[in-house]
mmCIF file of C-alpha atoms and ligand atoms in Angstrom:
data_model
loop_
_atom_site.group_PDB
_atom_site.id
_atom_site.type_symbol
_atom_site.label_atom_id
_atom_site.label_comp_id
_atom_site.label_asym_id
_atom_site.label_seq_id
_atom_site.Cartn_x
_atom_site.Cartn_y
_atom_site.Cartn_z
ATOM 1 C CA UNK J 1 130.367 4.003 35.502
ATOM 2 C CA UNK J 2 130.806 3.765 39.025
ATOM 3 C CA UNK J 3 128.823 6.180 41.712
ATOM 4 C CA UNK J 4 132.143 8.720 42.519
ATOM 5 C CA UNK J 5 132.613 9.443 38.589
ATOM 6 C CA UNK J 6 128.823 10.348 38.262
ATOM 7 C CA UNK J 7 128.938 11.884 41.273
ATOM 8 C CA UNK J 8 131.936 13.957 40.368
ATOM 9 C CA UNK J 9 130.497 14.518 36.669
ATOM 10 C CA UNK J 10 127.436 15.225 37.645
ATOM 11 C CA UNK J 11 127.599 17.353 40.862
ATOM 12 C CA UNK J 12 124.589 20.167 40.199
ATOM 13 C CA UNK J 13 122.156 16.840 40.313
ATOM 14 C CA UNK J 14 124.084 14.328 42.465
ATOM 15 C CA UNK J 15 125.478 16.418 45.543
ATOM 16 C CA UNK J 16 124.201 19.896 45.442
ATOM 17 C CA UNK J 17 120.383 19.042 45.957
ATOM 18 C CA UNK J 18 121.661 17.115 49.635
ATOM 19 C CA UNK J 19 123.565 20.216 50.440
ATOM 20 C CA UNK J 20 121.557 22.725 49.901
ATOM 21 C CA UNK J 21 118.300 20.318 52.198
ATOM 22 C CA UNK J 22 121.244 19.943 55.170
ATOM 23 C CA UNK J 23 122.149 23.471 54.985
ATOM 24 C CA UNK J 24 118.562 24.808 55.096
ATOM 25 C CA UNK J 25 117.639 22.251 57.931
ATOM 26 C CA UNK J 26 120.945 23.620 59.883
ATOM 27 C CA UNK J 27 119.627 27.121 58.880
ATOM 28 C CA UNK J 28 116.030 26.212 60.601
ATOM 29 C CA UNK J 29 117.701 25.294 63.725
ATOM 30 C CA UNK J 30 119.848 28.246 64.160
ATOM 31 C CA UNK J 31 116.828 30.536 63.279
ATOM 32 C CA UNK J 32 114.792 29.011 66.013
ATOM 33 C CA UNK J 33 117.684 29.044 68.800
ATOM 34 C CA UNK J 34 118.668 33.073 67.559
ATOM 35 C CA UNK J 35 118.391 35.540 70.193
ATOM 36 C CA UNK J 36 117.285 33.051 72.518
ATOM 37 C CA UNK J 37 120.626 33.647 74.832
ATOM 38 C CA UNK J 38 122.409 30.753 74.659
ATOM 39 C CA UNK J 39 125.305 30.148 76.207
ATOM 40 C CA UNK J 40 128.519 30.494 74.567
ATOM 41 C CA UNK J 41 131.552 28.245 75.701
ATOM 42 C CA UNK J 42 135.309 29.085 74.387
ATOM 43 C CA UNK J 43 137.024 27.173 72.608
ATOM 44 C CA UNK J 44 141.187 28.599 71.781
ATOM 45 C CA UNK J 45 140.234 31.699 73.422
ATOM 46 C CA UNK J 46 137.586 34.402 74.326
ATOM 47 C CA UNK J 47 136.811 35.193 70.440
ATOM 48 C CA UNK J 48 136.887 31.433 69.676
ATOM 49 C CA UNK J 49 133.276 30.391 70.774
ATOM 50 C CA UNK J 50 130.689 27.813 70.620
ATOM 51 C CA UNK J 51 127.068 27.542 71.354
ATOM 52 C CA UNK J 52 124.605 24.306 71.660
ATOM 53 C CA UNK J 53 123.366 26.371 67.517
ATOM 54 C CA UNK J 54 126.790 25.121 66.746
ATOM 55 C CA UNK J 55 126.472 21.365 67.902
ATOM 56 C CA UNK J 56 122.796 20.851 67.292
ATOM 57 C CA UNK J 57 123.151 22.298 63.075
ATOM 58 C CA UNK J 58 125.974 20.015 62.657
ATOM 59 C CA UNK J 59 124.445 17.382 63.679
ATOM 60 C CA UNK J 60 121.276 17.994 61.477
ATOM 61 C CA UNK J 61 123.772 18.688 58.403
ATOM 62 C CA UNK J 62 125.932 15.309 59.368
ATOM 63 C CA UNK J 63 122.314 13.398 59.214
ATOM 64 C CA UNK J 64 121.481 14.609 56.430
ATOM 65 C CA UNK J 65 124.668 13.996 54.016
ATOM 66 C CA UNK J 66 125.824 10.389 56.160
ATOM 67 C CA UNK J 67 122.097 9.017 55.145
ATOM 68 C CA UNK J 68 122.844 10.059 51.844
ATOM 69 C CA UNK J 69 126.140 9.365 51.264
ATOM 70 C CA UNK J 70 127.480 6.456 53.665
ATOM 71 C CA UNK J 71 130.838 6.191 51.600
ATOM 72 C CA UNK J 72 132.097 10.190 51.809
ATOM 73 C CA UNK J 73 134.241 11.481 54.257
ATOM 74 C CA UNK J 74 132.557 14.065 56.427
ATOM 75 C CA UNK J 75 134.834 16.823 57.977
ATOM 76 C CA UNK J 76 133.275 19.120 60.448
ATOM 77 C CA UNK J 77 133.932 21.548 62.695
ATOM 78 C CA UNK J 78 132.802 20.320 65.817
ATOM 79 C CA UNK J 79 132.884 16.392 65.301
ATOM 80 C CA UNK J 80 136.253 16.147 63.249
ATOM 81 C CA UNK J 81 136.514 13.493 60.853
ATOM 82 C CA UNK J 82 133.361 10.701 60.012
ATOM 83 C CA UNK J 83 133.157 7.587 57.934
ATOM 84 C CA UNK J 84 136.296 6.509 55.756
ATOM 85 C CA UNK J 85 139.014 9.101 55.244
ATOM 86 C CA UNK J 86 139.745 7.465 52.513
ATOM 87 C CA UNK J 87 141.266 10.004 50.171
ATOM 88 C CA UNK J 88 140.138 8.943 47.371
ATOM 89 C CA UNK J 89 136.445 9.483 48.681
ATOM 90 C CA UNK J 90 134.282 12.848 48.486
ATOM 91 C CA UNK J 91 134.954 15.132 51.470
ATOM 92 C CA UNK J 92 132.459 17.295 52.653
ATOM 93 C CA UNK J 93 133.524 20.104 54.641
ATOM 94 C CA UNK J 94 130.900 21.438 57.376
ATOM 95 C CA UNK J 95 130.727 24.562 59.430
ATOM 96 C CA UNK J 96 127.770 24.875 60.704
ATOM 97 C CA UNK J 97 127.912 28.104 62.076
ATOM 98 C CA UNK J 98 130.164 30.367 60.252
ATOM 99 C CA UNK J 99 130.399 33.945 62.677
ATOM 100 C CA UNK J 100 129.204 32.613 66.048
ATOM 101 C CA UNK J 101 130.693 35.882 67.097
ATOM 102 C CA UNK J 102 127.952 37.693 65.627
ATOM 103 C CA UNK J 103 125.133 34.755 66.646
ATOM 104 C CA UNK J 104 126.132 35.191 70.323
ATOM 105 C CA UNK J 105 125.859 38.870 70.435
ATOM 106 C CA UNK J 106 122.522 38.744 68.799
ATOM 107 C CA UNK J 107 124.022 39.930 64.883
ATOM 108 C CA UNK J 108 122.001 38.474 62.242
ATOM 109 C CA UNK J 109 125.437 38.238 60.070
ATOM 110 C CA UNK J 110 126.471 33.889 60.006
ATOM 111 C CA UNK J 111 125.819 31.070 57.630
ATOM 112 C CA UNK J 112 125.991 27.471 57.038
ATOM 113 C CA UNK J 113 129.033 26.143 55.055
ATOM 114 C CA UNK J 114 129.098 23.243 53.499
ATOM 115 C CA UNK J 115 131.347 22.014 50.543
ATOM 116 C CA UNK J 116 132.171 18.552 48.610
ATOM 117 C CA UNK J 117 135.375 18.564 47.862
ATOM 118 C CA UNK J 118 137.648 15.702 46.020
ATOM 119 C CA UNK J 119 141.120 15.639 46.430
ATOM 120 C CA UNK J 120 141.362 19.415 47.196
ATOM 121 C CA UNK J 121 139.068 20.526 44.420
ATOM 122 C CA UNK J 122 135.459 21.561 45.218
ATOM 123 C CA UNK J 123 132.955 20.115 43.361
ATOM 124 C CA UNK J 124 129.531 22.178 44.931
ATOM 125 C CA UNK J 125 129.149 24.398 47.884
ATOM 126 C CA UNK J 126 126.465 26.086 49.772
ATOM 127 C CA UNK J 127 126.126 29.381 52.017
ATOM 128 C CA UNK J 128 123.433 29.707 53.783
ATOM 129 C CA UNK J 129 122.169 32.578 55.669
ATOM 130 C CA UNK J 130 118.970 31.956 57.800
ATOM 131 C CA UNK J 131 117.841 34.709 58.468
ATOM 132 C CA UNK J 132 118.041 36.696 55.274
ATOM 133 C CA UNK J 133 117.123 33.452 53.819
ATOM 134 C CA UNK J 134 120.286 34.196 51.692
ATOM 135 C CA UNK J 135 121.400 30.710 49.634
ATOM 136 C CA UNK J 136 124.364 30.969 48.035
ATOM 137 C CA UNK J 137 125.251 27.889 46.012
ATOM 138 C CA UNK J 138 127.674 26.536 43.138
ATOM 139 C CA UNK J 139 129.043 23.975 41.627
ATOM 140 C CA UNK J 140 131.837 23.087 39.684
ATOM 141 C CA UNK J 141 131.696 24.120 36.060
ATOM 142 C CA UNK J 142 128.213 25.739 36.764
ATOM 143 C CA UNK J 143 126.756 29.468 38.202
ATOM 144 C CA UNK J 144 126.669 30.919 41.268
ATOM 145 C CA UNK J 145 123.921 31.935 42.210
ATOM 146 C CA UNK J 146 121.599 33.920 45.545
ATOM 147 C CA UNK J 147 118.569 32.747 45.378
ATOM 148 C CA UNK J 148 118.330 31.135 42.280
ATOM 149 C CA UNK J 149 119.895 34.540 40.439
ATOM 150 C CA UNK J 150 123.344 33.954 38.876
ATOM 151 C CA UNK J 151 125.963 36.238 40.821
ATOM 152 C CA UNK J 152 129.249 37.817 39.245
ATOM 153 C CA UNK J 153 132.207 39.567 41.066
ATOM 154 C CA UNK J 154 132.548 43.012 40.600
ATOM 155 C CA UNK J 155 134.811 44.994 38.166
ATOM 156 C CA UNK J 156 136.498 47.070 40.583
ATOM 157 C CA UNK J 157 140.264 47.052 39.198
ATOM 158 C CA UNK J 158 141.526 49.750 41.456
ATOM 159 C CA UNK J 159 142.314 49.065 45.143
ATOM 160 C CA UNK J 160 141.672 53.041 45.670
ATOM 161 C CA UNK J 161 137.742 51.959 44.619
ATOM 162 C CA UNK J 162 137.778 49.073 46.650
ATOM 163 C CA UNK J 163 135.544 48.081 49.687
ATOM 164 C CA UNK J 164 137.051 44.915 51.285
ATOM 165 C CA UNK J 165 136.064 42.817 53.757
ATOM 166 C CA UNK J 166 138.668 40.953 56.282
ATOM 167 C CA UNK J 167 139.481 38.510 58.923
ATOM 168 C CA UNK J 168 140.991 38.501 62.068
ATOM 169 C CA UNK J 169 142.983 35.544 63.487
ATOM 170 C CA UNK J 170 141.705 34.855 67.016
ATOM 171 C CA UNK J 171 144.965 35.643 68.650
ATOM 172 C CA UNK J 172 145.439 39.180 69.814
ATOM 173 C CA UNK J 173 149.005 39.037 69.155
ATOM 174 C CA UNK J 174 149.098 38.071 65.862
ATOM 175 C CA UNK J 175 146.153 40.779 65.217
ATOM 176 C CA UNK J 176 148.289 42.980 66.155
ATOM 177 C CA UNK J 177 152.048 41.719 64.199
ATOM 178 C CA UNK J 178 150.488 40.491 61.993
ATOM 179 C CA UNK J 179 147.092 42.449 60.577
ATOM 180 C CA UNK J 180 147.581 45.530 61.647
ATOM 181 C CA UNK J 181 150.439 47.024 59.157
ATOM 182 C CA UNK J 182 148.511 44.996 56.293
ATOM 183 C CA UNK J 183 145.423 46.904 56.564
ATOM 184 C CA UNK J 184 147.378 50.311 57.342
ATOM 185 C CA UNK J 185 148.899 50.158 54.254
ATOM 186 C CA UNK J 186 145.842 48.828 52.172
ATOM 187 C CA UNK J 187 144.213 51.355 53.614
ATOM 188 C CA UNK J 188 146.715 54.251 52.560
ATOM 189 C CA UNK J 189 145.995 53.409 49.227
ATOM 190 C CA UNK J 190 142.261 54.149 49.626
ATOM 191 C CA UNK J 191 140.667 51.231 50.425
ATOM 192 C CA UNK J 192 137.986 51.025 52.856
ATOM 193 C CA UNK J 193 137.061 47.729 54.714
ATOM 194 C CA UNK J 194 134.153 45.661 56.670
ATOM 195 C CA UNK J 195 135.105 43.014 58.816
ATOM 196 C CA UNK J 196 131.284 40.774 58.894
ATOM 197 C CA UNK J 197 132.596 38.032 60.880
ATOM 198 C CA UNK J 198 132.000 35.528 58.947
ATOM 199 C CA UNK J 199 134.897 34.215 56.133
ATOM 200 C CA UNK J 200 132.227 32.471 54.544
ATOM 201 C CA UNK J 201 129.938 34.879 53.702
ATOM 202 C CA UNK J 202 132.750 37.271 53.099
ATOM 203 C CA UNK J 203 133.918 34.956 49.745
ATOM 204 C CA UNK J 204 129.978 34.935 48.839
ATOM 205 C CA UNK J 205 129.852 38.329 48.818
ATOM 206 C CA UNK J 206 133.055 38.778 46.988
ATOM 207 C CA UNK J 207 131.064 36.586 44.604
ATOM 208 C CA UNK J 208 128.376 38.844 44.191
ATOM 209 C CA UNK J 209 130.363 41.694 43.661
ATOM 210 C CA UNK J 210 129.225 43.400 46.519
ATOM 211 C CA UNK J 211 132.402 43.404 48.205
ATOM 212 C CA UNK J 212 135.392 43.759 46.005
ATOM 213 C CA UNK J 213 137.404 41.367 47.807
ATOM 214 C CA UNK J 214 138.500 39.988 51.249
ATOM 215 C CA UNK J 215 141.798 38.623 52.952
ATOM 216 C CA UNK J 216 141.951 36.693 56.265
ATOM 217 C CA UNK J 217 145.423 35.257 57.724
ATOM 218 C CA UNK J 218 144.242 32.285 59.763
ATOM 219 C CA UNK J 219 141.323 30.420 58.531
ATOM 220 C CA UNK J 220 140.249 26.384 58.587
ATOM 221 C CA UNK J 221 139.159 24.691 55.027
ATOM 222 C CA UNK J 222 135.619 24.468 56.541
ATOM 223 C CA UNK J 223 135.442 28.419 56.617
ATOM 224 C CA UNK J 224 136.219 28.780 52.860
ATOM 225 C CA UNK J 225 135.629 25.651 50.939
ATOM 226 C CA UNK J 226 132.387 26.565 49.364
ATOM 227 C CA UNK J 227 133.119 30.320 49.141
ATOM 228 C CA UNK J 228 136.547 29.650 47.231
ATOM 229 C CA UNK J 229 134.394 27.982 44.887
ATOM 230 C CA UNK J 230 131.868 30.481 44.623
ATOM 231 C CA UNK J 231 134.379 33.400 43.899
ATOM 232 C CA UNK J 232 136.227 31.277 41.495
ATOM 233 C CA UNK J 233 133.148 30.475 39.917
ATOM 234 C CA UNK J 234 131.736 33.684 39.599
ATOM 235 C CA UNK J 235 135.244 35.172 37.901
ATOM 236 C CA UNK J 236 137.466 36.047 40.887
ATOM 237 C CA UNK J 237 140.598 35.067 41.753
ATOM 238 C CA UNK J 238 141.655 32.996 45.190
ATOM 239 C CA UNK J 239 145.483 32.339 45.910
ATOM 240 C CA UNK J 240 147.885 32.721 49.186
ATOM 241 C CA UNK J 241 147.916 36.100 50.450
ATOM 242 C CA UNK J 242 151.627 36.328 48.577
ATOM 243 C CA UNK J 243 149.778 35.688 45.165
ATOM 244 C CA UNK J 244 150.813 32.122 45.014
ATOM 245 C CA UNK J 245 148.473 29.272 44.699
ATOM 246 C CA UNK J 246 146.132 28.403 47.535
ATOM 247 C CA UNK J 247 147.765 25.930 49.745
ATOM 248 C CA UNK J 248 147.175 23.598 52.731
ATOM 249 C CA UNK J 249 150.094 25.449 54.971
ATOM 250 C CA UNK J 250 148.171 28.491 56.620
ATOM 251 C CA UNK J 251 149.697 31.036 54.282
ATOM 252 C CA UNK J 252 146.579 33.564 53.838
ATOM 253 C CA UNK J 253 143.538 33.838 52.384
ATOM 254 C CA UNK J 254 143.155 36.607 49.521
ATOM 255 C CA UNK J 255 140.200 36.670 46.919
ATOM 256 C CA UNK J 256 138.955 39.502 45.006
ATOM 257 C CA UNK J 257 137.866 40.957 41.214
ATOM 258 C CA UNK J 258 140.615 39.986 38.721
ATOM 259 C CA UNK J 259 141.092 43.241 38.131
ATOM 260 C CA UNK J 260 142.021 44.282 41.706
ATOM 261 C CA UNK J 261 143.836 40.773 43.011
ATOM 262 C CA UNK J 262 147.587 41.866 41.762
ATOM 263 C CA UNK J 263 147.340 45.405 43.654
ATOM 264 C CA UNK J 264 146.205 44.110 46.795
ATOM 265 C CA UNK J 265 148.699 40.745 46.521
ATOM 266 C CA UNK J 266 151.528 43.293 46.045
ATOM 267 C CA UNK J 267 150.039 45.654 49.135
ATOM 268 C CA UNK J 268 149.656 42.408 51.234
ATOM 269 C CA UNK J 269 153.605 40.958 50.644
ATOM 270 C CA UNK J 270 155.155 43.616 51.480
ATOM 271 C CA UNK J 271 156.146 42.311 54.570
ATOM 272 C CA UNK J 272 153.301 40.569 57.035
ATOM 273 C CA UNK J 273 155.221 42.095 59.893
ATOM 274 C CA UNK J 274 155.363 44.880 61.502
HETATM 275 C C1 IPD G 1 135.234 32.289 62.234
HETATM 276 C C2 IPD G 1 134.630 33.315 61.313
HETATM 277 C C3 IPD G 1 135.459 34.586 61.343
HETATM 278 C C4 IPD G 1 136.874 34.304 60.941
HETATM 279 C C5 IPD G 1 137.494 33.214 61.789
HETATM 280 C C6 IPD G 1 136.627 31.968 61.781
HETATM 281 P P1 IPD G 1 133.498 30.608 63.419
HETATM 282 O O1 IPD G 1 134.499 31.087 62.223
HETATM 283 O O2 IPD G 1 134.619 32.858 59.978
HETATM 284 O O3 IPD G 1 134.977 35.519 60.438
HETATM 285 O O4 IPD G 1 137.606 35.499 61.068
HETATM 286 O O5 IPD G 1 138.752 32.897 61.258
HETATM 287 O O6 IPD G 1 137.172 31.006 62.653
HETATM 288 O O7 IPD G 1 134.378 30.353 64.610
HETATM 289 O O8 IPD G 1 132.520 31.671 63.640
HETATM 290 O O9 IPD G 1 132.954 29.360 62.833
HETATM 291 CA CA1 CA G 2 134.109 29.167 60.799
HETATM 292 CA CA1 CA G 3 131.793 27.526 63.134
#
């Protein structure tokens, strides 16, 4: 059999174990360079940042899998795309710093992301908070799990009950056209909402049932790759923010309990403008 099919059969043994070893050694450098007042440069504009964290975790994490696997495509954040492209190959999706928001102002609330995907479908991702030591990993067919303890969404099946987390896009004016009558009217029917800062951490906490679920408008397949897993994994549901299936085209981001995804789909489409 040759090395993808095992690979992709066996993904808790064959890619998992390398993820989870670059995401802790990204995790170790952003620990050590926390509060230590870097400085942050911007990037699309002044909520768009990156930090010398960023650029020195990735590289760790690129290390780490390229050593490992010399044939897989490596997609990350800072460095674009590495080694073939070749679609048929294993793409692993890297952020290295998911909420650099929050690392720059000195809030312990970011993670590492990093995902294998092949040919749009996950196969084992890992979220990795350093400094709650929080590992969040899955695989394809297996748990999810926080430490080592399998995680399940919650049961919440009323939007009323719900506490949500969400995104905002970077760009003030489509925060306001575009976000801002969404969450009015999610919040009219009850919910109540915390925006962490960080998608990826948002979908592993929709995966552990402590939040309910979570919707972001603009997002890039490094922020979500492992947690869409996760959730999906651990008995949520993932699709467009319209309810349709997740695409490529920048259409949303919702996730959320099973029982809860319909209400909130049919609160979200009712018109992303206001
Ligand atoms: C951002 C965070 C944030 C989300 C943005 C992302 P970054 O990633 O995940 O929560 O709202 O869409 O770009 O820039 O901190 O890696
Ligand atoms: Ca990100
Ligand atoms: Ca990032």
């Amino acid at each position: 059999m040759s090395l993808l099919k095992d690979e992709l059969q066996d993904p808790a043994n064959l890619l998992l174990p390398r993820a989870i070893e670059a995401a802790l050694r990204a995790g170790r450098v952003m620990k050590r360079l926390f509060a230590s007042g870097l400085r942050a440069d911007t990037k699309s504009g002044p909520h768009d940042l990156v930090t010398e964290a960023d650029r020195r975790a990735e590289e760790y994490i690129l290390d780490c899998l390229h050593s490992r696997f010399p044939d897989h495509t490596l997609v990350a954040e800072e460095s674009g795309v590495l080694g073939p492209g070749d679609p048929e190959s294993i793409h692993w999706l890297i952020d290295p710093l998911d909420g650099t928001m929050n690392f720059v102002r000195n809030i312990p609330i970011f993670a590492v992301s990093v995902a294998a995907v092949h040919k749009g479908d996950p196969c084992c991702g890992v979220v990795y908070n350093p400094i709650m030591d929080a590992l969040f990993t899955a695989w394809r067919g297996g748990p999810v799990e926080l430490n080592g303890k399998r995680l399940e969404v919650s049961k919440t099946a009323r939007v009323c009950d719900a506490l949500l987390g969400i995104g905002l896009p970077h760009n003030p004016e489509r925060r306001r056209r575009e976000m801002a009558g969404s969450v009015n009217r999610v919040m009219r029917a009850g919910a109540t909402f915390m925006r962490l800062g960080s998608a990826a951490l948002n979908l592993a906490y929709v995966a552990a049932g402590n939040l309910d679920g979570f919707w972001e408008l603009t997002y890039e397949p490094w922020d979500v790759a492992a947690g869409i897993l996760m959730v999906r994994q651990a008995g949520g549901v993932v699709s467009n923010l319209d309810g349709s299936p997740l695409s490529d085209d920048k259409m949303g981001i919702v996730a959320a309990a099973p029982g809860l995804h319909q209400e909130l789909v049919d609160l979200l489409s009712q018109g992303s403008r206001e």
